[in-house]
Short mmCIF file of C-alpha atoms in Angstrom, two decimals:
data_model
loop_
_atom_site.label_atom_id
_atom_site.label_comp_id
_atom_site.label_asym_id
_atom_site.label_seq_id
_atom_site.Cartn_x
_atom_site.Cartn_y
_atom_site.Cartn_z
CA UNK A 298 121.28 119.91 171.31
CA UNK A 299 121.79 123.69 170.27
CA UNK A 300 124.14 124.14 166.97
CA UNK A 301 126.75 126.80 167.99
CA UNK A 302 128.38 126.26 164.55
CA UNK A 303 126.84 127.31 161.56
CA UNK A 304 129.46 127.97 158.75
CA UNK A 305 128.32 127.32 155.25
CA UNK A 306 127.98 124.14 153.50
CA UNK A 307 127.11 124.51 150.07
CA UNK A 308 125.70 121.30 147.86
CA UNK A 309 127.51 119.50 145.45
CA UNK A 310 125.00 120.47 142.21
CA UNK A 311 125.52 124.34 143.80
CA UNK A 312 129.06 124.02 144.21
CA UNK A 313 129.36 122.83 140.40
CA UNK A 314 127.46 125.56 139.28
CA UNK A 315 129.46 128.30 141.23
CA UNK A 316 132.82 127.31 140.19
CA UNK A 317 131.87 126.37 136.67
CA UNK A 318 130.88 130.41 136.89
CA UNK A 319 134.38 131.45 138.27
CA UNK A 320 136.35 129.05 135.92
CA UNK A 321 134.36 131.09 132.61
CA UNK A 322 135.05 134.19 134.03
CA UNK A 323 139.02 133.29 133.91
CA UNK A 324 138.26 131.50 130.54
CA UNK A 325 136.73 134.76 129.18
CA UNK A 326 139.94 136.33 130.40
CA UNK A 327 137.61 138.78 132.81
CA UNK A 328 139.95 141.74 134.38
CA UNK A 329 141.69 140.74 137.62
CA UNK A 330 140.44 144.20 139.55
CA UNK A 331 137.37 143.33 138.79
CA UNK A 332 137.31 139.59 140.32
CA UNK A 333 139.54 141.04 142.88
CA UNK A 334 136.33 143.47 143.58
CA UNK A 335 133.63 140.32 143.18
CA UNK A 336 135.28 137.82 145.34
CA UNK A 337 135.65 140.63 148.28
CA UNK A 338 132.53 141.97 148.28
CA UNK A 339 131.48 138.36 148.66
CA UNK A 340 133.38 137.55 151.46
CA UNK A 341 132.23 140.40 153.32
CA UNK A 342 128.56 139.88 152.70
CA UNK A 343 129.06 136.06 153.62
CA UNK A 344 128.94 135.65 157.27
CA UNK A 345 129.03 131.59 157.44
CA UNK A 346 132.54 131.83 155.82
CA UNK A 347 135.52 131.38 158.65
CA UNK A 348 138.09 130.82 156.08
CA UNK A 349 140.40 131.40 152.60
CA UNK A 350 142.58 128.42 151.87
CA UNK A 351 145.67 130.19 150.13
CA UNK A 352 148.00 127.94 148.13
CA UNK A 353 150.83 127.79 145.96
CA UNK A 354 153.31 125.34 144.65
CA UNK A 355 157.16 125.42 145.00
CA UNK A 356 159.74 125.00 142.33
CA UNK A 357 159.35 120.94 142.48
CA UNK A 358 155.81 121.29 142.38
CA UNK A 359 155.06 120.37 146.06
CA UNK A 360 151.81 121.50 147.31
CA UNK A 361 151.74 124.18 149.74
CA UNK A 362 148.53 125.65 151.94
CA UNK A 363 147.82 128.25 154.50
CA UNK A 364 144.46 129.20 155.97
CA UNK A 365 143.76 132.44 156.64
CA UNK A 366 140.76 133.96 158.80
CA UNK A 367 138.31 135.12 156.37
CA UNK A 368 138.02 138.57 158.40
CA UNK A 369 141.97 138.65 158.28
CA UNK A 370 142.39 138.45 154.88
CA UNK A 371 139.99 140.91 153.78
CA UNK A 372 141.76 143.36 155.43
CA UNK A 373 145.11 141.96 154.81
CA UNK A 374 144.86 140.36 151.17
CA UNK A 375 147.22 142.10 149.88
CA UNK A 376 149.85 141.77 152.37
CA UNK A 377 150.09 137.78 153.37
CA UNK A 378 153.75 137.16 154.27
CA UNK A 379 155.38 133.70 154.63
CA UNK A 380 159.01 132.44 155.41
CA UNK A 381 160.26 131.58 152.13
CA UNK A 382 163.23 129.58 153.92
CA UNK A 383 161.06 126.77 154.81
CA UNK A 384 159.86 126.29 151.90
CA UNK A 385 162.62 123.44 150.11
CA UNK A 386 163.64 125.48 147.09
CA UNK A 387 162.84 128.61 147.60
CA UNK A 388 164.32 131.52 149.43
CA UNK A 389 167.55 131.43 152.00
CA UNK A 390 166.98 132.18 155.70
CA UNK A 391 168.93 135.67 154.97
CA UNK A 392 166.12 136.51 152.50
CA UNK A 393 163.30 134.92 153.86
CA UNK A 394 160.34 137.04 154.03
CA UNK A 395 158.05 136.64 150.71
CA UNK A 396 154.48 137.58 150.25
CA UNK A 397 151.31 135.74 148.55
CA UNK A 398 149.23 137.78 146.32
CA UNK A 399 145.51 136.43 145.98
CA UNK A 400 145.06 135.73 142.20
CA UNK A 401 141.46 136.26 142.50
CA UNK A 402 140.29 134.31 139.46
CA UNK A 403 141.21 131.18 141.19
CA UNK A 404 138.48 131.34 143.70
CA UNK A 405 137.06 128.01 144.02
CA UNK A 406 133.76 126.98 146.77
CA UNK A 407 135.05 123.62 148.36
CA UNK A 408 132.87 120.76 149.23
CA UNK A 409 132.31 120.55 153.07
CA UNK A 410 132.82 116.88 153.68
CA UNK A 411 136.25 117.26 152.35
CA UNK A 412 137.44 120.48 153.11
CA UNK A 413 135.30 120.80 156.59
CA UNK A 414 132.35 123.87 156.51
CA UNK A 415 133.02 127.67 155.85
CA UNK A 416 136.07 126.92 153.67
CA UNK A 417 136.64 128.39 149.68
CA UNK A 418 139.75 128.17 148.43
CA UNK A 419 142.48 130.38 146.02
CA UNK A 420 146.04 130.24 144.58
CA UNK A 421 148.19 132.51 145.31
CA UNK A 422 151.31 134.70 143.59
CA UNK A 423 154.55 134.47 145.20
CA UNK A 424 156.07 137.55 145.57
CA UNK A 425 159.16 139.70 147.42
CA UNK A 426 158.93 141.97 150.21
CA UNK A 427 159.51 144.96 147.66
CA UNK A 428 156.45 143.62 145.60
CA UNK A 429 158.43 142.46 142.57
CA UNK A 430 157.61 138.57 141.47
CA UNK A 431 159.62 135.83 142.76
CA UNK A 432 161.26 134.47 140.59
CA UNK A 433 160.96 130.68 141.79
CA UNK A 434 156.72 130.95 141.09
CA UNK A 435 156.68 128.98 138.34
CA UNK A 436 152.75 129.74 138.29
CA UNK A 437 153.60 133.18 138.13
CA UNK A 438 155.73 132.78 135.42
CA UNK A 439 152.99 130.79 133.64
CA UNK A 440 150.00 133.59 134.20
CA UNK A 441 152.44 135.97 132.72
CA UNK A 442 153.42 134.16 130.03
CA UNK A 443 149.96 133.04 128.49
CA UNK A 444 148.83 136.74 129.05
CA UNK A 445 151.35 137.86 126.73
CA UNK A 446 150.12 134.77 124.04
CA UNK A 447 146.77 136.12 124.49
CA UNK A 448 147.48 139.75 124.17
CA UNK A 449 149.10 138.76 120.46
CA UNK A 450 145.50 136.66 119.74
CA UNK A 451 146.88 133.22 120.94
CA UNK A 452 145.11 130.76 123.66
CA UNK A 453 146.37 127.60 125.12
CA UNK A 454 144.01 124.58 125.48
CA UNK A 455 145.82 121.66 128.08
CA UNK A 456 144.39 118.67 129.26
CA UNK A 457 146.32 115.96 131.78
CA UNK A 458 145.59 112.80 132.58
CA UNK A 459 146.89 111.98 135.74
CA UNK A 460 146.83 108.30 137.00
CA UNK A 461 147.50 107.00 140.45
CA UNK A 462 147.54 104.02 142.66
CA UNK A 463 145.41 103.25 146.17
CA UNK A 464 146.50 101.85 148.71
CA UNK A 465 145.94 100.30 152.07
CA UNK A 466 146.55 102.41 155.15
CA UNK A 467 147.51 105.76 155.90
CA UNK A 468 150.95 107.60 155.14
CA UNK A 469 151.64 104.51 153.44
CA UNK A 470 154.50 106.33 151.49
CA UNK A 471 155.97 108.03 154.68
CA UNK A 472 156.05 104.23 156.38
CA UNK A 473 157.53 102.12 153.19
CA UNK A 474 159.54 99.55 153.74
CA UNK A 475 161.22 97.55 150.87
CA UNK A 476 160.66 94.20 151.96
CA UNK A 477 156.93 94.77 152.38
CA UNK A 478 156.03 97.40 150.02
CA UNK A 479 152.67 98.63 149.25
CA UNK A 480 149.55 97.40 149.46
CA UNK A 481 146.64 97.07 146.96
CA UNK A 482 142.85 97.65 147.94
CA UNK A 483 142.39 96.10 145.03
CA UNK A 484 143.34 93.30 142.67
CA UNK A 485 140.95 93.88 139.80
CA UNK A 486 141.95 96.17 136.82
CA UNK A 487 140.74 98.20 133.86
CA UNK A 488 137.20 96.92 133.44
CA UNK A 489 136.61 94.37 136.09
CA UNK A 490 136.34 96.08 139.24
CA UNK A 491 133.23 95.31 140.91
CA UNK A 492 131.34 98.53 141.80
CA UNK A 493 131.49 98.68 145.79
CA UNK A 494 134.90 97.71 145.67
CA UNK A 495 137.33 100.18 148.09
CA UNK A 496 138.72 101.38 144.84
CA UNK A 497 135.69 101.53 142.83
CA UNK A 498 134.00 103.58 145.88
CA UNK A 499 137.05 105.67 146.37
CA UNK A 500 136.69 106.81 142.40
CA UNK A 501 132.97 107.70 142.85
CA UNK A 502 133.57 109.80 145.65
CA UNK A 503 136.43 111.17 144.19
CA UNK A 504 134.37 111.86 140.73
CA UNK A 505 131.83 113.49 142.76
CA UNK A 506 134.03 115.93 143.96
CA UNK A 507 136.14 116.91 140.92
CA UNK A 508 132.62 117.55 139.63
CA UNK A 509 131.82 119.50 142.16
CA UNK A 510 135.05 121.56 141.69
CA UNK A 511 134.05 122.73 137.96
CA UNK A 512 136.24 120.56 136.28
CA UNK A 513 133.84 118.99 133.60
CA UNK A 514 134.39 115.11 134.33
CA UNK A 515 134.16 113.20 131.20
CA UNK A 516 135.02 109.39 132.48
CA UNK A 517 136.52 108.50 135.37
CA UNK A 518 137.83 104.16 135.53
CA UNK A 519 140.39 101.70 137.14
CA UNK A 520 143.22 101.54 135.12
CA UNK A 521 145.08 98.78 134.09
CA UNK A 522 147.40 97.67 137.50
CA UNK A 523 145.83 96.97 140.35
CA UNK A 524 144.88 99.27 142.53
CA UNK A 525 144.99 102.19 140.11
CA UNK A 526 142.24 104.85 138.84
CA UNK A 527 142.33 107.42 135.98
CA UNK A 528 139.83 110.40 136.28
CA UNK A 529 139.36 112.11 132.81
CA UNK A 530 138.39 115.72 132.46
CA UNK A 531 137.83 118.53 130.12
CA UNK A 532 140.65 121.04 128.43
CA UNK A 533 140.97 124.27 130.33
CA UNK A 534 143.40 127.10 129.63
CA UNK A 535 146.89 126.31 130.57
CA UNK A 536 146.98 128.19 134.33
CA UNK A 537 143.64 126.50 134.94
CA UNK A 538 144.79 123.21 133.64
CA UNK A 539 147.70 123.18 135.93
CA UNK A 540 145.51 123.87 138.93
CA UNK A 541 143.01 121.59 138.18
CA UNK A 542 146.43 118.93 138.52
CA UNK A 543 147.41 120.73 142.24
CA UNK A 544 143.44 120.23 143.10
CA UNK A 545 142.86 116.66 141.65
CA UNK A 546 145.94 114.99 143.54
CA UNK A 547 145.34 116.76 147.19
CA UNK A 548 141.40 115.62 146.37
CA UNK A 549 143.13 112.16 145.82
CA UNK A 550 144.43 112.03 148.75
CA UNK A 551 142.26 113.84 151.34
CA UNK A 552 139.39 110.97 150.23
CA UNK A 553 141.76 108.84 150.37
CA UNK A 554 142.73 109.57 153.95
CA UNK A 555 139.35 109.86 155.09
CA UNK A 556 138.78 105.85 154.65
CA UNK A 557 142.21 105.18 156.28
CA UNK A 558 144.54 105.05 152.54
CA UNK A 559 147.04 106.28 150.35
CA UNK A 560 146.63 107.88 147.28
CA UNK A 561 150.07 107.66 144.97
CA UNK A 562 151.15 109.53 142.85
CA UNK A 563 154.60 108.01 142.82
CA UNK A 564 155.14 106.95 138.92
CA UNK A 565 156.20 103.42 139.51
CA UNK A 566 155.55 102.28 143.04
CA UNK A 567 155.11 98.37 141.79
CA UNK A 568 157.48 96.04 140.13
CA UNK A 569 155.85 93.80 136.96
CA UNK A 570 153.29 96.05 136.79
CA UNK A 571 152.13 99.18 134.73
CA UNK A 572 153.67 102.69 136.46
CA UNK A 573 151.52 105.96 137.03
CA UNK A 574 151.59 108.90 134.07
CA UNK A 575 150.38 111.75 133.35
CA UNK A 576 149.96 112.57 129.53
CA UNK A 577 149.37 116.26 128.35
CA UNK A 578 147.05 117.33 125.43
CA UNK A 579 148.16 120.53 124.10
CA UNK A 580 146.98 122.61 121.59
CA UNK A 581 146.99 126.02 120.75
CA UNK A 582 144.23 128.29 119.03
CA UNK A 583 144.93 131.93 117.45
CA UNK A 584 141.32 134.22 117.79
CA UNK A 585 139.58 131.00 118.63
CA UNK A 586 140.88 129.12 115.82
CA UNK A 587 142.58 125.66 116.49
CA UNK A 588 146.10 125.84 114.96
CA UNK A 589 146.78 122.66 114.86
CA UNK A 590 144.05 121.11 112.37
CA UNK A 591 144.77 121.76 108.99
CA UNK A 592 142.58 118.84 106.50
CA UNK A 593 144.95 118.42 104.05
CA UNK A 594 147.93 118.16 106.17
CA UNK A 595 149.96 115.51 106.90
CA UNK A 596 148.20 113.33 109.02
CA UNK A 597 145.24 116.36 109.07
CA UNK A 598 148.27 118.12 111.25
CA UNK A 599 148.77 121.86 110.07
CA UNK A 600 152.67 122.98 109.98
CA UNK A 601 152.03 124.72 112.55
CA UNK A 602 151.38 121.80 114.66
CA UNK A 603 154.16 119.81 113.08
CA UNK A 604 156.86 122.79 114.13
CA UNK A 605 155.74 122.47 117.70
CA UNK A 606 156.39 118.94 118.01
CA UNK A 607 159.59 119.00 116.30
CA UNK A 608 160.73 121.32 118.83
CA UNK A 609 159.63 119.68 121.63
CA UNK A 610 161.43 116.10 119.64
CA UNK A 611 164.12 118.28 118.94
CA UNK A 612 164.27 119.20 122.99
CA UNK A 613 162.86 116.07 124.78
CA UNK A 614 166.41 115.56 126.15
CA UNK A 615 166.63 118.55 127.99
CA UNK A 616 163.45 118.70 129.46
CA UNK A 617 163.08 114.68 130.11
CA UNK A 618 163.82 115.94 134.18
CA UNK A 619 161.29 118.16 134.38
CA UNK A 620 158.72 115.99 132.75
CA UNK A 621 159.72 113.20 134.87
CA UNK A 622 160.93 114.68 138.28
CA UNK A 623 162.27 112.05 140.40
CA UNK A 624 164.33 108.82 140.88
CA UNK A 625 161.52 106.29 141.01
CA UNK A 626 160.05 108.25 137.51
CA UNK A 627 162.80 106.31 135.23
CA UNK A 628 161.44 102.91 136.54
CA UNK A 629 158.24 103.78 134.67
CA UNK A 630 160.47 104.50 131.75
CA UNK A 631 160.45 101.41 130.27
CA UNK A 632 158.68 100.00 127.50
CA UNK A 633 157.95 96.41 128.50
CA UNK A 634 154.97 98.41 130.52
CA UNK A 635 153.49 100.82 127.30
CA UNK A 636 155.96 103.53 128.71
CA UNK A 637 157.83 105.81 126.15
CA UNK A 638 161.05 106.03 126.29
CA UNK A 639 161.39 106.57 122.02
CA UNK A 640 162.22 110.14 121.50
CA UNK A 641 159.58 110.32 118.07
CA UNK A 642 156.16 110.61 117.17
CA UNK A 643 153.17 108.09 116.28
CA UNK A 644 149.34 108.15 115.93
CA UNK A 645 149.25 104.58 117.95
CA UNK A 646 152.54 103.45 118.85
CA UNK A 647 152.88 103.56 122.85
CA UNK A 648 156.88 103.53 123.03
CA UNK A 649 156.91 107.14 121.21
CA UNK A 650 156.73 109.87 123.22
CA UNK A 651 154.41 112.34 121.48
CA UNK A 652 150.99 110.86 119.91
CA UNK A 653 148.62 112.33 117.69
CA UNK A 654 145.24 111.43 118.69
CA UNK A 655 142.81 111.56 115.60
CA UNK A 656 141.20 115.09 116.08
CA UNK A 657 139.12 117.40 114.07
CA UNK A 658 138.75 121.23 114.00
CA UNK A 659 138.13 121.40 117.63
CA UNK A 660 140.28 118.56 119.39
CA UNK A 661 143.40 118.35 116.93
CA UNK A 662 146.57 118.24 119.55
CA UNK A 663 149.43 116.50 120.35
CA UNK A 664 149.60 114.64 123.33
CA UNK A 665 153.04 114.11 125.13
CA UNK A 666 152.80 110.86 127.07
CA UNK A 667 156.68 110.85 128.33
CA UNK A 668 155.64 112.99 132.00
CA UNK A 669 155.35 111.30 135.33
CA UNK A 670 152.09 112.25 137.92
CA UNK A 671 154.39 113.78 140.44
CA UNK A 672 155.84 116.61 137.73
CA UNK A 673 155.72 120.15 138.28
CA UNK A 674 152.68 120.89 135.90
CA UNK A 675 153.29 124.46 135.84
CA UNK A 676 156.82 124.13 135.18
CA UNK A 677 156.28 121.51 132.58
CA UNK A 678 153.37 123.37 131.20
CA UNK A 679 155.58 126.60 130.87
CA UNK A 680 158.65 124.75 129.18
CA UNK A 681 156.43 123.49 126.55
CA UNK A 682 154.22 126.59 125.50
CA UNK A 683 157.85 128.20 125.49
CA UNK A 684 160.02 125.74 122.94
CA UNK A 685 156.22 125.99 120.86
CA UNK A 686 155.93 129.63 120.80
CA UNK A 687 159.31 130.42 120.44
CA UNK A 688 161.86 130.12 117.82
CA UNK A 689 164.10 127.33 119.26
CA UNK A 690 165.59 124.40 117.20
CA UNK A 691 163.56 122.01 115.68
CA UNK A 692 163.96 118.42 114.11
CA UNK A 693 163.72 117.50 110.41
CA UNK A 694 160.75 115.52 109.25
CA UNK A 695 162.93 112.49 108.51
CA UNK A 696 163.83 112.27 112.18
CA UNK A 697 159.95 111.86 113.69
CA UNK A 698 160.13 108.42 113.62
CA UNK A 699 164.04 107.80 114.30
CA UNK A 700 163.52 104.95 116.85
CA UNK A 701 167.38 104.74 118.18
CA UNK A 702 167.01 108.31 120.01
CA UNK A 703 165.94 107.21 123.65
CA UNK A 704 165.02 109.75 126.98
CA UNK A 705 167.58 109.26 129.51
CA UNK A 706 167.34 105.74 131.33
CA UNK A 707 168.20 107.39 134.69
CA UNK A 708 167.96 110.43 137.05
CA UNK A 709 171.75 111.40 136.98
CA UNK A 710 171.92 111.50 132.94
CA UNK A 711 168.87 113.60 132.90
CA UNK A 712 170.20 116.32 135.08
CA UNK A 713 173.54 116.20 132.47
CA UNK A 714 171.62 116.60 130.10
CA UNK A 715 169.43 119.33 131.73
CA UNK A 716 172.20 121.26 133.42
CA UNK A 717 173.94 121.25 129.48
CA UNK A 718 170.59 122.69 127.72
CA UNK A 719 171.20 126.38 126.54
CA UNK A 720 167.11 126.25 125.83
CA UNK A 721 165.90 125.28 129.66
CA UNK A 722 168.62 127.63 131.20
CA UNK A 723 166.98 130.63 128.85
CA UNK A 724 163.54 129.51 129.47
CA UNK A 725 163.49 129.34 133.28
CA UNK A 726 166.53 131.88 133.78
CA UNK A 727 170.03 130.97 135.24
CA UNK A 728 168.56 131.02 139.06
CA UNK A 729 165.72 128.41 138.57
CA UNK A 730 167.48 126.57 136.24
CA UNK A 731 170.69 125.77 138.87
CA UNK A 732 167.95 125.63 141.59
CA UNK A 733 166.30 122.93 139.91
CA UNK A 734 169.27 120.93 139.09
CA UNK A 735 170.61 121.37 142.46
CA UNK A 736 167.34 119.69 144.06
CA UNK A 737 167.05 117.32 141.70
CA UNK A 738 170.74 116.01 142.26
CA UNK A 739 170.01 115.80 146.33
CA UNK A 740 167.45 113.55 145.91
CA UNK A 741 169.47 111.70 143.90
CA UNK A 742 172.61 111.47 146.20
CA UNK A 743 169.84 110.01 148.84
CA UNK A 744 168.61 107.03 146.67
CA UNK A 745 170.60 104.08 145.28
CA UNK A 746 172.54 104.88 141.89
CA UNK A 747 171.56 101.65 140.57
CA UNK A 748 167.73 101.02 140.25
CA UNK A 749 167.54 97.22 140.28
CA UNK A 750 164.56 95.60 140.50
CA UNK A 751 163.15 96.65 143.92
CA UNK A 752 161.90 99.64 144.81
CA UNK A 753 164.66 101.01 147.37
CA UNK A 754 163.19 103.10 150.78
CA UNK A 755 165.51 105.97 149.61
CA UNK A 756 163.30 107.04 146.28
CA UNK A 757 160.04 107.11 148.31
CA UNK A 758 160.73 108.70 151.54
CA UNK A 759 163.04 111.48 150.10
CA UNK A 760 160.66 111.93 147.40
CA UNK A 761 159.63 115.89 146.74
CA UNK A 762 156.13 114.68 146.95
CA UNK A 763 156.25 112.69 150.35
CA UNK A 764 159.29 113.74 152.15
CA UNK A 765 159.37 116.23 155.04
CA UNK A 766 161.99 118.88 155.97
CA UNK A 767 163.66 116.67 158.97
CA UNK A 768 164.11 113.45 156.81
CA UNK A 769 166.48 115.29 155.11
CA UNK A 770 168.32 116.09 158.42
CA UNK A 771 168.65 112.29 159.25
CA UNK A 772 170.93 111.11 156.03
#
């Protein structure tokens, strides 16, 4: 039978090696004009290309995606317009036209049994009709921001790792019901699932892929509940990092959905068992020197260090709702299941909230394990580098370890205590910051007030991460 399709479909060892080359250049902080120049000279020259994947992220953190005709958007790059209204969050239908701007050094090849054939992939820059940033891109904000660090010799280095659960069927969040709940593929757990398991087969395929996508797998496992996987990978610059979170969850759940499941991100979709996190590494290096590692410091921490987590102790109140986003986040909250909830630090004690993971020269960081999978990572991300870099309050040393100071036990105290903090409402500017409190609060109108001990219909389906617009119609 004669093929009348032939768009491109590039191998997986290829693939790795392509976007391992576009994630250096970004690394290497390579001008924008001239990726902007590479990347359309390319797609001219490539005829099996059909299309650009363009996507961004809302205020929430909600995944958003457009595909453009590759022929279109050379021509048109740098005027792709959108209704903002429709987007939860963002713009009002009086204001509604906003623009994407291709940030170029996101270009990414996509695998073709995922993505379908003749597809690459690139975030994009929200802007306004008169060209100025919008002010709800939190990923603008970040690019911005860590170009200024690195114009005065600084350089994030972020790692996440972001847990989920699989489950049986399709849209299995979208169809919950609370006297069935969700289903496992699989009842094994950290280190006895067998290897052609659903799960264990989902995780290979998924591993494949992530490798595929440039981001330097280094081990990839069930975790400890049933039904849930862990997929470890290398430290990239903060925008990167946060990318590589947008990327890893919509791989998640495309493989997922190709074998008829759900991949969850939701951080405690089971009762009696351990809930979904996603702990961030941080570190920061001046002229390629890692900050944080100083031998003879305490606990071979440098004060450096030590002043960035005392401001983000000192803070951890005030940023508990964007580091754990939603209603059914303060079920995982709770330290019978080795979450933290203790406002301090530890090298090994699960119920603090920051850890210090034994490092050297090179990995000395602090990892913050308080944030739930279905955060915004740029917004999180941004808050943090922020209360580091800046000069904002800070604990004492005698308070590190002060184990009566607790994160908020539920949704509604967090947004007090969020809506109260003089430090977010200067960090993400009076707009976002009453944006983000007002979206946060809707959700929580829709769900039950107390959490009890079911998981209640409302905290799923009117979740940021699984709702749709005409849910929200129907309370």
């Amino acid at each position: 039978m004669l093929k009348i399709r032939n768009f491109k479909e590039i191998p997986y060892e290829a693939l790795e090696e392509l976007n391992l080359e576009a994630k250096a250049d970004v690394q290497n902080h390579t001008p924008d004009d001239f990726l902007r120049e590479k990347y359309l000279r390319y797609l001219h020259d490539e005829n099996q290309l059909k299309a650009v994947t363009v996507c961004f992220s809302d205020l929430e953190g909600r995944f958003h995606m457009l595909d453009y005709d590759k022929k279109f958007l050379e021509k048109s790059y740098d005027g792709l317009t959108f209704d903002g209204s429709s987007i939860h969050g963002f713009s009002q239908q009086r204001e509604s036209d906003l623009c994407l701007d291709v940030d170029w050094g996101s270009f990414r090849w996509l695998p073709s049994d995922i993505f379908g054939p003749g597809k690459v992939m690139v975030f994009g820059l929200v802007r306004g009709v008169d060209d100025t940033p919008y002010p709800g891109d939190i990923r603008g904000l970040l690019k911005k921001y860590s170009r200024d660090l690195f114009e005065k010799g600084y350089s994030s280095n972020v790692a996440f790792e972001v847990e989920g659960f699989l489950f049986k069927d399709i849209d299995a969040e979208q169809n919950f019901q609370a006297d069935v709940g969700f289903k496992y593929v699989s009842d094994g757990g950290y280190f006895h699932t067998l290897p052609n398991t659903p799960l264990k087969l989902f995780i290979d395929h998924f591993a494949e892929a992530q490798r595929a996508l440039g981001f330097e797998n280094e081990k990839d496992h069930p975790e400890v509940a049933p039904s849930q996987f862990e997929l470890n990978y290398r430290c990239a610059e903060a925008l990167i990092a946060c990318d590589q979170v947008q990327i890893y969850k919509l791989l998640a759940r495309q493989i997922a959905a190709m074998n008829g499941l759900t991949a969850c991100f939701l951080p405690k979709p089971l009762m009696k068992v351990n809930g979904s996190g996603m702990h961030a590494n941080i570190s920061v290096s001046q002229h390629g020197k890692n900050l944080m590692f100083d031998p003879a410091g305490v606990g071979q921490f440098s004060e450096f260090g030590w002043q960035c987590v005392d401001r983000v102790l000192y803070h951890a109140r005030d940023f508990c709702l964007v580091a754990n986003s939603s209603v059914n986040s303060y079920r995982r909250l709770d330290p019978n299941f080795e979450a933290p909830n203790d406002i301090r630090v530890s090298t090994n004690d699960r119920s603090a909230i920051i850890r210090l993971p034994k490092g050297n020269e090179r990995t000395s960081r602090f990892e913050l394990r308080a944030v739930g999978p279905d955060a915004n990572p740029y917004l999180l991300v941004y808050v943090l580098l922020q209360l580091m870099m800046e000069k904002y309050p800070k604990i004492t040393p005698e308070m590190r370890n002060n184990e009566s100071h607790k994160l908020p036990g539920n949704i509604y105290d967090a947004i007090a205590d969020f809506e109260q903090s003089a430090a977010m409402k200067q960090i993400l500017g009076a707009e976002n910051h009453a944006k983000y409190a007002s979206l946060k609060r809707a959700v929580a109108n829709r769900s039950p007030h107390d959490l009890g001990n079911r998981i209640k219909r409302g905290e799923i389906v009117f979740h940021h991460e699984v709702t749709n617009q005409c849910l929200w119609t129907d309370f």
